[in-house]
GROMACS .gro file of C-alpha atoms in nm:
model
   79
    1MET     CA    1   0.000   0.000   0.000
    2SER     CA    2   0.137   0.340  -0.087
    3VAL     CA    3   0.186   0.612   0.169
    4ARG     CA    4  -0.079   0.822  -0.004
    5THR     CA    5  -0.334   0.537   0.001
    6LEU     CA    6  -0.270   0.472   0.369
    7SER     CA    7  -0.303   0.842   0.445
    8ARG     CA    8  -0.631   0.862   0.252
    9ARG     CA    9  -0.775   0.555   0.428
   10LEU     CA   10  -0.678   0.683   0.771
   11ASN     CA   11  -0.831   1.019   0.685
   12ILE     CA   12  -1.159   0.845   0.593
   13GLU     CA   13  -1.153   0.683   0.938
   14GLY     CA   14  -1.095   1.022   1.098
   15THR     CA   15  -0.739   0.967   1.211
   16HIS     CA   16  -0.381   0.994   1.087
   17PHE     CA   17  -0.063   0.790   1.104
   18GLN     CA   18   0.091   0.978   1.396
   19ALA     CA   19  -0.221   0.924   1.608
   20VAL     CA   20  -0.218   0.549   1.539
   21LYS     CA   21   0.155   0.535   1.616
   22ASP     CA   22   0.107   0.730   1.942
   23GLU     CA   23  -0.179   0.503   2.055
   24LEU     CA   24   0.035   0.195   1.998
   25ARG     CA   25   0.335   0.346   2.176
   26ARG     CA   26   0.115   0.451   2.470
   27ASP     CA   27  -0.037   0.104   2.502
   28MET     CA   28   0.304  -0.064   2.481
   29ALA     CA   29   0.447   0.180   2.740
   30VAL     CA   30   0.161   0.118   2.983
   31GLU     CA   31   0.206  -0.257   2.947
   32ALA     CA   32   0.582  -0.234   3.003
   33LEU     CA   33   0.539  -0.008   3.307
   34THR     CA   34   0.278  -0.229   3.471
   35ARG     CA   35   0.413  -0.574   3.382
   36SER     CA   36   0.790  -0.539   3.399
   37SER     CA   37   1.068  -0.374   3.593
   38GLU     CA   38   1.248  -0.272   3.273
   39PRO     CA   39   1.427   0.061   3.323
   40LEU     CA   40   1.256   0.365   3.174
   41VAL     CA   41   1.548   0.429   2.942
   42GLY     CA   42   1.507   0.076   2.802
   43ILE     CA   43   1.134   0.125   2.744
   44ALA     CA   44   1.198   0.459   2.575
   45GLU     CA   45   1.460   0.306   2.349
   46ARG     CA   46   1.246   0.004   2.262
   47LEU     CA   47   0.953   0.229   2.169
   48GLY     CA   48   1.171   0.436   1.937
   49PHE     CA   49   1.209   0.756   2.138
   50GLU     CA   50   1.523   0.964   2.098
   51ASP     CA   51   1.584   0.957   2.473
   52GLN     CA   52   1.412   0.910   2.808
   53ALA     CA   53   1.317   1.279   2.831
   54CYS     CA   54   1.124   1.261   2.503
   55PHE     CA   55   0.949   0.946   2.622
   56SER     CA   56   0.860   1.105   2.956
   57ARG     CA   57   0.723   1.416   2.786
   58ALA     CA   58   0.504   1.213   2.549
   59PHE     CA   59   0.385   0.981   2.828
   60ARG     CA   60   0.284   1.278   3.041
   61ILE     CA   61   0.081   1.418   2.749
   62TRP     CA   62  -0.089   1.080   2.696
   63THR     CA   63  -0.169   0.999   3.058
   64GLY     CA   64  -0.119   1.309   3.270
   65ASN     CA   65   0.152   1.132   3.473
   66SER     CA   66   0.522   1.072   3.435
   67PRO     CA   67   0.621   0.712   3.357
   68ALA     CA   68   0.778   0.674   3.703
   69ALA     CA   69   0.465   0.803   3.878
   70TYR     CA   70   0.245   0.579   3.664
   71ARG     CA   71   0.457   0.276   3.753
   72ARG     CA   72   0.449   0.360   4.125
   73ALA     CA   73   0.070   0.404   4.117
   74SER     CA   74   0.021   0.074   3.935
   75VAL     CA   75   0.213  -0.130   4.192
   76MET     CA   76  -0.033  -0.301   4.421
   77PRO     CA   77   0.072  -0.287   4.787
   78THR     CA   78   0.122  -0.624   4.950
   79PRO     CA   79  -0.081  -0.691   5.266
   0.00000   0.00000   0.00000
């Protein structure tokens, strides 16, 4: 599929490539933060961010929390 065809089809669905990419990255980041102890820098690198700061900035926009705060909040306290 050509780039133009993909762009046109996404436009018909009311979205664009960057939005789809961001949704996938957000979902993968949330999964990594809640299901692993992988360092933030590793998650950022795996998701294709330039550095941890870029990842943290994007994650805060997506969720309203920093990745570290999100991870801390997702950890269930043991009784």
